Amino acid sequence: MSLTLSALLIPFWIFLGVFFVFAFFDIWHMLRYGARDIRNFIALFVFLAGSTVILWAAAQHLALVDWSLPLINLPKIGTMPTDGGPMF
Amino acid sequence: MHIKKLISRKPYETKIFQLRRHWLILFKRIISWAFLAAIPYGVYRFLDVNFPEILTHHIGQPALMMGVVMYELAMWLLFFTMFIDYELDLWVVTNDRLISMEQHGLFARTVSELDLWRIQDASSDVRGVFQTLFEYGNVHVQTAGATERFVLEQVPEPFEVRKIILEMAELDREFHKRDDAEIMKIATTA
């Protein structure tokens, strides 16, 4: 039995969720309380464009990884010693 | 600015000026941020020279890549939050009031206002090399009460701002005196 590399994606997805929540609040603040001028429009555009570029580059690189490779090899339950002797 | 959502404008009120922190404050933060954002590149160079096998390892390589992506996304979010924090700190002086709007992080915001006629004293201070060279500093506005009500932080040309605020306060006091005199006149004739 083995844990595959895809397990590394769990904290990554959790992080992305937190990132989107905070990004939403930032954008909400800017739209609600910020001036509706060209400066803030550019700032918002730069933020969204930058986030998109980082996420796109990440997706491109992570797509090349073979996520089915084993991360940790765990002993099979059936092969565990039952006589009370040492497991490893 | 959505001031209307925060403060209702009086019919006779006109905006004299509005202030934000000096641009150098944002610039200094951006410089610090740029150094922090470049850390993964430094780590990559270090690993490339000392532990190149990690960069090609079947676990190390994707783990590092995800770490870098998470770090850079966090830094990018920090950059935008920093800009918003700078952008949403605002002081507005009208012919009637001094309004302060300050953003504290993402989820805290303070809006307060002060009638100009209540201002008794205003002082400004410029401290340090940067503040002296780039002409920015704090303006402290004192009302009749014992506690200091307003501090306009790191604003450009604090001495000029102090002067204008005191002039506007004097004008507002004159206006209120005239108003009070007219009320008294109406009351005595009635």
PDB file of C-alpha atoms in Angstrom:
ATOM      1  CA  MET A   1       0.000   0.000   0.000  1.00  0.00           C
ATOM      2  CA  SER A   2       1.401   3.397  -0.833  1.00  0.00           C
ATOM      3  CA  LEU A   3       0.497   7.006  -0.460  1.00  0.00           C
ATOM      4  CA  THR A   4       0.873   8.723  -3.821  1.00  0.00           C
ATOM      5  CA  LEU A   5       2.311  12.139  -4.618  1.00  0.00           C
ATOM      6  CA  SER A   6      -1.217  13.443  -5.148  1.00  0.00           C
ATOM      7  CA  ALA A   7      -1.471  13.698  -1.337  1.00  0.00           C
ATOM      8  CA  LEU A   8       0.712  16.797  -1.662  1.00  0.00           C
ATOM      9  CA  LEU A   9      -2.123  18.446  -3.554  1.00  0.00           C
ATOM     10  CA  ILE A  10      -4.399  18.473  -0.473  1.00  0.00           C
ATOM     11  CA  PRO A  11      -2.581  21.319   1.367  1.00  0.00           C
ATOM     12  CA  PHE A  12      -2.142  23.033  -1.981  1.00  0.00           C
ATOM     13  CA  TRP A  13      -5.901  23.063  -2.667  1.00  0.00           C
ATOM     14  CA  ILE A  14      -6.603  24.219   0.889  1.00  0.00           C
ATOM     15  CA  PHE A  15      -4.136  27.055   0.405  1.00  0.00           C
ATOM     16  CA  LEU A  16      -5.774  28.015  -2.895  1.00  0.00           C
ATOM     17  CA  GLY A  17      -9.158  28.159  -1.131  1.00  0.00           C
ATOM     18  CA  VAL A  18      -7.762  30.502   1.530  1.00  0.00           C
ATOM     19  CA  PHE A  19      -6.094  32.587  -1.185  1.00  0.00           C
ATOM     20  CA  PHE A  20      -9.376  33.026  -3.069  1.00  0.00           C
ATOM     21  CA  VAL A  21     -11.251  34.007   0.106  1.00  0.00           C
ATOM     22  CA  PHE A  22      -8.691  36.699   0.981  1.00  0.00           C
ATOM     23  CA  ALA A  23      -8.470  37.867  -2.629  1.00  0.00           C
ATOM     24  CA  PHE A  24     -12.259  38.210  -2.670  1.00  0.00           C
ATOM     25  CA  PHE A  25     -12.203  40.367   0.478  1.00  0.00           C
ATOM     26  CA  ASP A  26      -9.402  42.523  -0.928  1.00  0.00           C
ATOM     27  CA  ILE A  27     -11.292  43.132  -4.167  1.00  0.00           C
ATOM     28  CA  TRP A  28     -14.510  43.755  -2.256  1.00  0.00           C
ATOM     29  CA  HIS A  29     -12.765  46.357  -0.082  1.00  0.00           C
ATOM     30  CA  MET A  30     -11.316  48.086  -3.101  1.00  0.00           C
ATOM     31  CA  LEU A  31     -14.630  48.218  -4.960  1.00  0.00           C
ATOM     32  CA  ARG A  32     -16.680  49.245  -1.933  1.00  0.00           C
ATOM     33  CA  TYR A  33     -14.419  51.808  -0.299  1.00  0.00           C
ATOM     34  CA  GLY A  34     -11.831  52.667  -2.940  1.00  0.00           C
ATOM     35  CA  ALA A  35     -12.031  55.451  -5.471  1.00  0.00           C
ATOM     36  CA  ARG A  36     -13.378  54.467  -8.864  1.00  0.00           C
ATOM     37  CA  ASP A  37     -10.482  55.966 -10.753  1.00  0.00           C
ATOM     38  CA  ILE A  38      -7.900  54.785 -13.253  1.00  0.00           C
ATOM     39  CA  ARG A  39      -5.288  54.159 -10.545  1.00  0.00           C
ATOM     40  CA  ASN A  40      -7.416  51.653  -8.668  1.00  0.00           C
ATOM     41  CA  PHE A  41      -8.621  50.110 -11.901  1.00  0.00           C
ATOM     42  CA  ILE A  42      -5.005  49.503 -12.944  1.00  0.00           C
ATOM     43  CA  ALA A  43      -4.153  48.119  -9.484  1.00  0.00           C
ATOM     44  CA  LEU A  44      -7.084  45.712  -9.646  1.00  0.00           C
ATOM     45  CA  PHE A  45      -6.172  44.673 -13.196  1.00  0.00           C
ATOM     46  CA  VAL A  46      -2.518  44.099 -12.229  1.00  0.00           C
ATOM     47  CA  PHE A  47      -3.558  41.996  -9.231  1.00  0.00           C
ATOM     48  CA  LEU A  48      -5.940  39.833 -11.253  1.00  0.00           C
ATOM     49  CA  ALA A  49      -3.480  39.503 -14.145  1.00  0.00           C
ATOM     50  CA  GLY A  50      -0.610  38.618 -11.784  1.00  0.00           C
ATOM     51  CA  SER A  51      -2.704  36.022  -9.956  1.00  0.00           C
ATOM     52  CA  THR A  52      -3.759  34.507 -13.274  1.00  0.00           C
ATOM     53  CA  VAL A  53      -0.157  34.330 -14.514  1.00  0.00           C
ATOM     54  CA  ILE A  54       1.064  32.653 -11.288  1.00  0.00           C
ATOM     55  CA  LEU A  55      -1.796  30.130 -11.323  1.00  0.00           C
ATOM     56  CA  TRP A  56      -1.386  29.428 -15.040  1.00  0.00           C
ATOM     57  CA  ALA A  57       2.392  28.905 -14.693  1.00  0.00           C
ATOM     58  CA  ALA A  58       1.765  26.645 -11.685  1.00  0.00           C
ATOM     59  CA  ALA A  59      -0.791  24.591 -13.637  1.00  0.00           C
ATOM     60  CA  GLN A  60       1.619  24.241 -16.572  1.00  0.00           C
ATOM     61  CA  HIS A  61       4.456  22.976 -14.366  1.00  0.00           C
ATOM     62  CA  LEU A  62       2.354  20.787 -12.102  1.00  0.00           C
ATOM     63  CA  ALA A  63       0.737  19.115 -15.133  1.00  0.00           C
ATOM     64  CA  LEU A  64       4.125  17.563 -15.965  1.00  0.00           C
ATOM     65  CA  VAL A  65       4.358  15.803 -12.592  1.00  0.00           C
ATOM     66  CA  ASP A  66       3.400  12.132 -12.348  1.00  0.00           C
ATOM     67  CA  TRP A  67       1.114  12.281  -9.310  1.00  0.00           C
ATOM     68  CA  SER A  68       0.707   8.494  -9.184  1.00  0.00           C
ATOM     69  CA  LEU A  69       4.280   7.955  -7.991  1.00  0.00           C
ATOM     70  CA  PRO A  70       4.533   6.733  -4.384  1.00  0.00           C
ATOM     71  CA  LEU A  71       5.178   9.295  -1.688  1.00  0.00           C
ATOM     72  CA  ILE A  72       5.531   6.819   1.213  1.00  0.00           C
ATOM     73  CA  ASN A  73       5.413   3.042   1.079  1.00  0.00           C
ATOM     74  CA  LEU A  74       3.243   1.653   3.863  1.00  0.00           C
ATOM     75  CA  PRO A  75       3.287  -2.056   4.846  1.00  0.00           C
ATOM     76  CA  LYS A  76       0.249  -4.045   3.716  1.00  0.00           C
ATOM     77  CA  ILE A  77      -2.100  -5.044   6.555  1.00  0.00           C
ATOM     78  CA  GLY A  78      -1.886  -8.701   5.560  1.00  0.00           C
ATOM     79  CA  THR A  79       1.905  -8.715   5.871  1.00  0.00           C
ATOM     80  CA  MET A  80       1.950  -7.332   9.418  1.00  0.00           C
ATOM     81  CA  PRO A  81       3.348  -9.827  11.972  1.00  0.00           C
ATOM     82  CA  THR A  82       0.634 -11.311  14.204  1.00  0.00           C
ATOM     83  CA  ASP A  83       2.822 -13.192  16.708  1.00  0.00           C
ATOM     84  CA  GLY A  84       3.746 -10.087  18.654  1.00  0.00           C
ATOM     85  CA  GLY A  85       7.186 -10.030  17.090  1.00  0.00           C
ATOM     86  CA  PRO A  86       8.838  -6.917  15.684  1.00  0.00           C
ATOM     87  CA  MET A  87       6.868  -5.280  12.888  1.00  0.00           C
ATOM     88  CA  PHE A  88       9.891  -4.005  10.919  1.00  0.00           C
TER      89      PHE A  88
ATOM     90  CA  MET B   1     -14.402  57.305  -3.157  1.00  0.00           C
ATOM     91  CA  HIS B   2     -17.586  55.985  -1.671  1.00  0.00           C
ATOM     92  CA  ILE B   3     -17.607  58.617   1.051  1.00  0.00           C
ATOM     93  CA  LYS B   4     -21.355  58.900   0.621  1.00  0.00           C
ATOM     94  CA  LYS B   5     -21.683  55.373   1.953  1.00  0.00           C
ATOM     95  CA  LEU B   6     -19.751  56.317   5.050  1.00  0.00           C
ATOM     96  CA  ILE B   7     -20.590  59.963   5.677  1.00  0.00           C
ATOM     97  CA  SER B   8     -23.510  62.002   4.444  1.00  0.00           C
ATOM     98  CA  ARG B   9     -22.519  65.306   2.903  1.00  0.00           C
ATOM     99  CA  LYS B  10     -24.134  68.453   4.251  1.00  0.00           C
ATOM    100  CA  PRO B  11     -25.778  70.711   1.637  1.00  0.00           C
ATOM    101  CA  TYR B  12     -23.422  73.639   2.271  1.00  0.00           C
ATOM    102  CA  GLU B  13     -20.318  71.479   2.488  1.00  0.00           C
ATOM    103  CA  THR B  14     -17.491  71.606  -0.046  1.00  0.00           C
ATOM    104  CA  LYS B  15     -14.293  69.588  -0.096  1.00  0.00           C
ATOM    105  CA  ILE B  16     -11.153  71.658   0.427  1.00  0.00           C
ATOM    106  CA  PHE B  17      -8.584  68.874   0.039  1.00  0.00           C
ATOM    107  CA  GLN B  18      -7.955  65.237   0.745  1.00  0.00           C
ATOM    108  CA  LEU B  19      -4.793  63.576   1.947  1.00  0.00           C
ATOM    109  CA  ARG B  20      -3.184  60.179   1.841  1.00  0.00           C
ATOM    110  CA  ARG B  21       0.066  59.043   3.337  1.00  0.00           C
ATOM    111  CA  HIS B  22       3.167  60.159   1.436  1.00  0.00           C
ATOM    112  CA  TRP B  23       3.994  57.986  -1.599  1.00  0.00           C
ATOM    113  CA  LEU B  24       7.347  57.109  -0.041  1.00  0.00           C
ATOM    114  CA  ILE B  25       5.528  55.049   2.615  1.00  0.00           C
ATOM    115  CA  LEU B  26       4.120  52.779  -0.091  1.00  0.00           C
ATOM    116  CA  PHE B  27       7.445  52.760  -1.928  1.00  0.00           C
ATOM    117  CA  LYS B  28       9.335  51.629   1.203  1.00  0.00           C
ATOM    118  CA  ARG B  29       6.826  48.829   1.741  1.00  0.00           C
ATOM    119  CA  ILE B  30       7.192  47.754  -1.899  1.00  0.00           C
ATOM    120  CA  ILE B  31      10.989  47.595  -1.560  1.00  0.00           C
ATOM    121  CA  SER B  32      10.710  45.361   1.534  1.00  0.00           C
ATOM    122  CA  TRP B  33       8.109  43.268  -0.253  1.00  0.00           C
ATOM    123  CA  ALA B  34      10.360  42.844  -3.314  1.00  0.00           C
ATOM    124  CA  PHE B  35      13.139  41.421  -1.127  1.00  0.00           C
ATOM    125  CA  LEU B  36      10.735  38.967   0.502  1.00  0.00           C
ATOM    126  CA  ALA B  37       9.255  37.974  -2.856  1.00  0.00           C
ATOM    127  CA  ALA B  38      12.753  37.185  -4.198  1.00  0.00           C
ATOM    128  CA  ILE B  39      13.535  34.691  -1.403  1.00  0.00           C
ATOM    129  CA  PRO B  40      12.475  31.602  -3.455  1.00  0.00           C
ATOM    130  CA  TYR B  41      14.962  32.578  -6.159  1.00  0.00           C
ATOM    131  CA  GLY B  42      17.725  32.729  -3.517  1.00  0.00           C
ATOM    132  CA  VAL B  43      16.642  29.332  -2.161  1.00  0.00           C
ATOM    133  CA  TYR B  44      16.659  27.901  -5.693  1.00  0.00           C
ATOM    134  CA  ARG B  45      20.206  29.183  -6.311  1.00  0.00           C
ATOM    135  CA  PHE B  46      21.342  27.743  -2.975  1.00  0.00           C
ATOM    136  CA  LEU B  47      19.839  24.317  -3.716  1.00  0.00           C
ATOM    137  CA  ASP B  48      21.164  24.369  -7.265  1.00  0.00           C
ATOM    138  CA  VAL B  49      24.708  24.840  -5.996  1.00  0.00           C
ATOM    139  CA  ASN B  50      24.647  22.710  -2.834  1.00  0.00           C
ATOM    140  CA  PHE B  51      21.897  20.100  -3.237  1.00  0.00           C
ATOM    141  CA  PRO B  52      21.105  19.810  -6.967  1.00  0.00           C
ATOM    142  CA  GLU B  53      19.644  16.298  -6.478  1.00  0.00           C
ATOM    143  CA  ILE B  54      16.648  17.794  -4.586  1.00  0.00           C
ATOM    144  CA  LEU B  55      15.656  19.811  -7.669  1.00  0.00           C
ATOM    145  CA  THR B  56      15.325  16.627  -9.730  1.00  0.00           C
ATOM    146  CA  HIS B  57      14.014  14.303  -7.003  1.00  0.00           C
ATOM    147  CA  HIS B  58      10.565  12.853  -7.805  1.00  0.00           C
ATOM    148  CA  ILE B  59       9.112  14.164  -4.497  1.00  0.00           C
ATOM    149  CA  GLY B  60      11.377  17.131  -3.811  1.00  0.00           C
ATOM    150  CA  GLN B  61      10.791  18.769  -7.174  1.00  0.00           C
ATOM    151  CA  PRO B  62       6.941  18.970  -7.095  1.00  0.00           C
ATOM    152  CA  ALA B  63       6.952  19.702  -3.352  1.00  0.00           C
ATOM    153  CA  LEU B  64       9.328  22.621  -3.882  1.00  0.00           C
ATOM    154  CA  MET B  65       7.334  23.827  -6.861  1.00  0.00           C
ATOM    155  CA  MET B  66       4.096  23.875  -4.874  1.00  0.00           C
ATOM    156  CA  GLY B  67       5.862  25.567  -1.989  1.00  0.00           C
ATOM    157  CA  VAL B  68       7.116  28.309  -4.308  1.00  0.00           C
ATOM    158  CA  VAL B  69       3.666  28.775  -5.883  1.00  0.00           C
ATOM    159  CA  MET B  70       2.012  29.055  -2.453  1.00  0.00           C
ATOM    160  CA  TYR B  71       4.663  31.479  -1.240  1.00  0.00           C
ATOM    161  CA  GLU B  72       4.435  33.687  -4.323  1.00  0.00           C
ATOM    162  CA  LEU B  73       0.625  33.724  -4.235  1.00  0.00           C
ATOM    163  CA  ALA B  74       0.760  34.738  -0.560  1.00  0.00           C
ATOM    164  CA  MET B  75       3.261  37.489  -1.405  1.00  0.00           C
ATOM    165  CA  TRP B  76       1.106  38.690  -4.283  1.00  0.00           C
ATOM    166  CA  LEU B  77      -1.895  38.871  -1.963  1.00  0.00           C
ATOM    167  CA  LEU B  78       0.218  40.735   0.595  1.00  0.00           C
ATOM    168  CA  PHE B  79       1.210  43.240  -2.089  1.00  0.00           C
ATOM    169  CA  PHE B  80      -2.407  43.960  -3.004  1.00  0.00           C
ATOM    170  CA  THR B  81      -3.457  44.148   0.662  1.00  0.00           C
ATOM    171  CA  MET B  82      -0.599  46.587   1.264  1.00  0.00           C
ATOM    172  CA  PHE B  83      -1.782  48.772  -1.597  1.00  0.00           C
ATOM    173  CA  ILE B  84      -5.386  48.714  -0.330  1.00  0.00           C
ATOM    174  CA  ASP B  85      -4.230  49.584   3.185  1.00  0.00           C
ATOM    175  CA  TYR B  86      -2.375  52.585   1.755  1.00  0.00           C
ATOM    176  CA  GLU B  87      -5.144  53.586  -0.637  1.00  0.00           C
ATOM    177  CA  LEU B  88      -7.980  53.431   1.886  1.00  0.00           C
ATOM    178  CA  ASP B  89      -6.301  55.544   4.561  1.00  0.00           C
ATOM    179  CA  LEU B  90      -7.715  58.940   3.758  1.00  0.00           C
ATOM    180  CA  TRP B  91      -8.236  62.288   5.446  1.00  0.00           C
ATOM    181  CA  VAL B  92     -10.687  64.754   3.957  1.00  0.00           C
ATOM    182  CA  VAL B  93     -10.945  68.404   4.947  1.00  0.00           C
ATOM    183  CA  THR B  94     -14.164  70.173   4.034  1.00  0.00           C
ATOM    184  CA  ASN B  95     -15.232  73.699   4.932  1.00  0.00           C
ATOM    185  CA  ASP B  96     -17.084  72.182   7.919  1.00  0.00           C
ATOM    186  CA  ARG B  97     -15.350  69.002   9.058  1.00  0.00           C
ATOM    187  CA  LEU B  98     -12.205  66.979   9.186  1.00  0.00           C
ATOM    188  CA  ILE B  99     -12.974  63.380   8.281  1.00  0.00           C
ATOM    189  CA  SER B 100     -10.623  60.496   8.919  1.00  0.00           C
ATOM    190  CA  MET B 101     -11.003  57.091   7.271  1.00  0.00           C
ATOM    191  CA  GLU B 102      -8.480  54.468   8.191  1.00  0.00           C
ATOM    192  CA  GLN B 103      -8.197  50.871   7.090  1.00  0.00           C
ATOM    193  CA  HIS B 104      -6.594  48.524   9.629  1.00  0.00           C
ATOM    194  CA  GLY B 105      -5.746  45.293   7.845  1.00  0.00           C
ATOM    195  CA  LEU B 106      -8.509  43.500   5.979  1.00  0.00           C
ATOM    196  CA  PHE B 107     -11.392  43.454   8.415  1.00  0.00           C
ATOM    197  CA  ALA B 108     -11.158  46.647  10.475  1.00  0.00           C
ATOM    198  CA  ARG B 109     -11.977  50.179   9.450  1.00  0.00           C
ATOM    199  CA  THR B 110     -12.302  53.399  11.450  1.00  0.00           C
ATOM    200  CA  VAL B 111     -14.253  56.431  10.274  1.00  0.00           C
ATOM    201  CA  SER B 112     -14.328  59.513  12.466  1.00  0.00           C
ATOM    202  CA  GLU B 113     -15.007  63.187  11.993  1.00  0.00           C
ATOM    203  CA  LEU B 114     -14.395  66.432  13.772  1.00  0.00           C
ATOM    204  CA  ASP B 115     -16.118  69.813  13.427  1.00  0.00           C
ATOM    205  CA  LEU B 116     -13.561  72.386  12.350  1.00  0.00           C
ATOM    206  CA  TRP B 117     -14.889  75.058  14.744  1.00  0.00           C
ATOM    207  CA  ARG B 118     -14.000  72.780  17.677  1.00  0.00           C
ATOM    208  CA  ILE B 119     -10.315  72.675  16.756  1.00  0.00           C
ATOM    209  CA  GLN B 120      -8.230  74.559  19.272  1.00  0.00           C
ATOM    210  CA  ASP B 121      -4.763  73.732  18.206  1.00  0.00           C
ATOM    211  CA  ALA B 122      -2.872  71.834  15.542  1.00  0.00           C
ATOM    212  CA  SER B 123       0.757  70.845  15.516  1.00  0.00           C
ATOM    213  CA  SER B 124       2.907  69.139  12.950  1.00  0.00           C
ATOM    214  CA  ASP B 125       6.086  67.169  13.295  1.00  0.00           C
ATOM    215  CA  VAL B 126       8.708  65.954  10.878  1.00  0.00           C
ATOM    216  CA  ARG B 127      11.172  63.475  12.299  1.00  0.00           C
ATOM    217  CA  GLY B 128      14.081  61.636  10.751  1.00  0.00           C
ATOM    218  CA  VAL B 129      16.104  61.843   7.583  1.00  0.00           C
ATOM    219  CA  PHE B 130      13.461  60.535   5.184  1.00  0.00           C
ATOM    220  CA  GLN B 131      10.697  62.737   6.566  1.00  0.00           C
ATOM    221  CA  THR B 132      12.942  65.808   6.344  1.00  0.00           C
ATOM    222  CA  LEU B 133      14.164  65.047   2.824  1.00  0.00           C
ATOM    223  CA  PHE B 134      10.776  64.132   1.397  1.00  0.00           C
ATOM    224  CA  GLU B 135       8.738  66.615   3.442  1.00  0.00           C
ATOM    225  CA  TYR B 136       6.215  64.419   5.172  1.00  0.00           C
ATOM    226  CA  GLY B 137       5.182  63.927   8.766  1.00  0.00           C
ATOM    227  CA  ASN B 138       2.314  63.857  11.240  1.00  0.00           C
ATOM    228  CA  VAL B 139      -0.269  66.539  11.953  1.00  0.00           C
ATOM    229  CA  HIS B 140      -1.868  66.416  15.409  1.00  0.00           C
ATOM    230  CA  VAL B 141      -5.220  68.139  15.767  1.00  0.00           C
ATOM    231  CA  GLN B 142      -6.363  69.092  19.256  1.00  0.00           C
ATOM    232  CA  THR B 143      -9.943  69.840  20.206  1.00  0.00           C
ATOM    233  CA  ALA B 144     -11.408  71.492  23.293  1.00  0.00           C
ATOM    234  CA  GLY B 145     -11.350  68.118  25.053  1.00  0.00           C
ATOM    235  CA  ALA B 146      -8.335  66.852  26.913  1.00  0.00           C
ATOM    236  CA  THR B 147      -7.686  63.980  24.557  1.00  0.00           C
ATOM    237  CA  GLU B 148      -6.130  64.332  21.150  1.00  0.00           C
ATOM    238  CA  ARG B 149      -8.754  63.453  18.593  1.00  0.00           C
ATOM    239  CA  PHE B 150      -6.962  63.277  15.260  1.00  0.00           C
ATOM    240  CA  VAL B 151      -3.571  62.386  13.926  1.00  0.00           C
ATOM    241  CA  LEU B 152      -3.002  62.715  10.215  1.00  0.00           C
ATOM    242  CA  GLU B 153      -0.165  60.262   9.799  1.00  0.00           C
ATOM    243  CA  GLN B 154       2.745  60.553   7.379  1.00  0.00           C
ATOM    244  CA  VAL B 155       1.025  63.126   5.193  1.00  0.00           C
ATOM    245  CA  PRO B 156       2.929  65.276   2.690  1.00  0.00           C
ATOM    246  CA  GLU B 157       3.741  68.891   3.629  1.00  0.00           C
ATOM    247  CA  PRO B 158       2.506  68.670   7.236  1.00  0.00           C
ATOM    248  CA  PHE B 159       3.337  72.317   8.051  1.00  0.00           C
ATOM    249  CA  GLU B 160       1.224  73.569   5.159  1.00  0.00           C
ATOM    250  CA  VAL B 161      -1.602  71.181   6.112  1.00  0.00           C
ATOM    251  CA  ARG B 162      -1.515  72.407   9.706  1.00  0.00           C
ATOM    252  CA  LYS B 163      -1.693  76.017   8.525  1.00  0.00           C
ATOM    253  CA  ILE B 164      -4.659  75.367   6.238  1.00  0.00           C
ATOM    254  CA  ILE B 165      -6.535  73.399   8.923  1.00  0.00           C
ATOM    255  CA  LEU B 166      -6.095  76.239  11.420  1.00  0.00           C
ATOM    256  CA  GLU B 167      -7.236  78.799   8.825  1.00  0.00           C
ATOM    257  CA  MET B 168     -10.279  76.694   7.970  1.00  0.00           C
ATOM    258  CA  ALA B 169     -11.054  76.261  11.682  1.00  0.00           C
ATOM    259  CA  GLU B 170     -10.903  80.029  12.181  1.00  0.00           C
ATOM    260  CA  LEU B 171     -13.207  80.613   9.205  1.00  0.00           C
ATOM    261  CA  ASP B 172     -15.658  78.023  10.527  1.00  0.00           C
ATOM    262  CA  ARG B 173     -15.636  79.645  13.969  1.00  0.00           C
ATOM    263  CA  GLU B 174     -16.414  83.038  12.336  1.00  0.00           C
ATOM    264  CA  PHE B 175     -19.253  81.397  10.444  1.00  0.00           C
ATOM    265  CA  HIS B 176     -20.665  79.841  13.627  1.00  0.00           C
ATOM    266  CA  LYS B 177     -20.378  83.138  15.531  1.00  0.00           C
ATOM    267  CA  ARG B 178     -22.299  84.909  12.768  1.00  0.00           C
ATOM    268  CA  ASP B 179     -24.862  82.134  12.837  1.00  0.00           C
ATOM    269  CA  ASP B 180     -25.232  82.385  16.623  1.00  0.00           C
ATOM    270  CA  ALA B 181     -25.553  86.190  16.418  1.00  0.00           C
ATOM    271  CA  GLU B 182     -28.319  85.885  13.838  1.00  0.00           C
ATOM    272  CA  ILE B 183     -30.171  83.363  16.016  1.00  0.00           C
ATOM    273  CA  MET B 184     -29.891  85.713  18.987  1.00  0.00           C
ATOM    274  CA  LYS B 185     -31.126  88.626  16.859  1.00  0.00           C
ATOM    275  CA  ILE B 186     -34.158  86.628  15.684  1.00  0.00           C
ATOM    276  CA  ALA B 187     -34.845  85.487  19.262  1.00  0.00           C
ATOM    277  CA  THR B 188     -34.736  89.026  20.668  1.00  0.00           C
ATOM    278  CA  THR B 189     -36.970  90.509  17.918  1.00  0.00           C
ATOM    279  CA  ALA B 190     -39.553  87.721  18.214  1.00  0.00           C
TER     280      ALA B 190
END
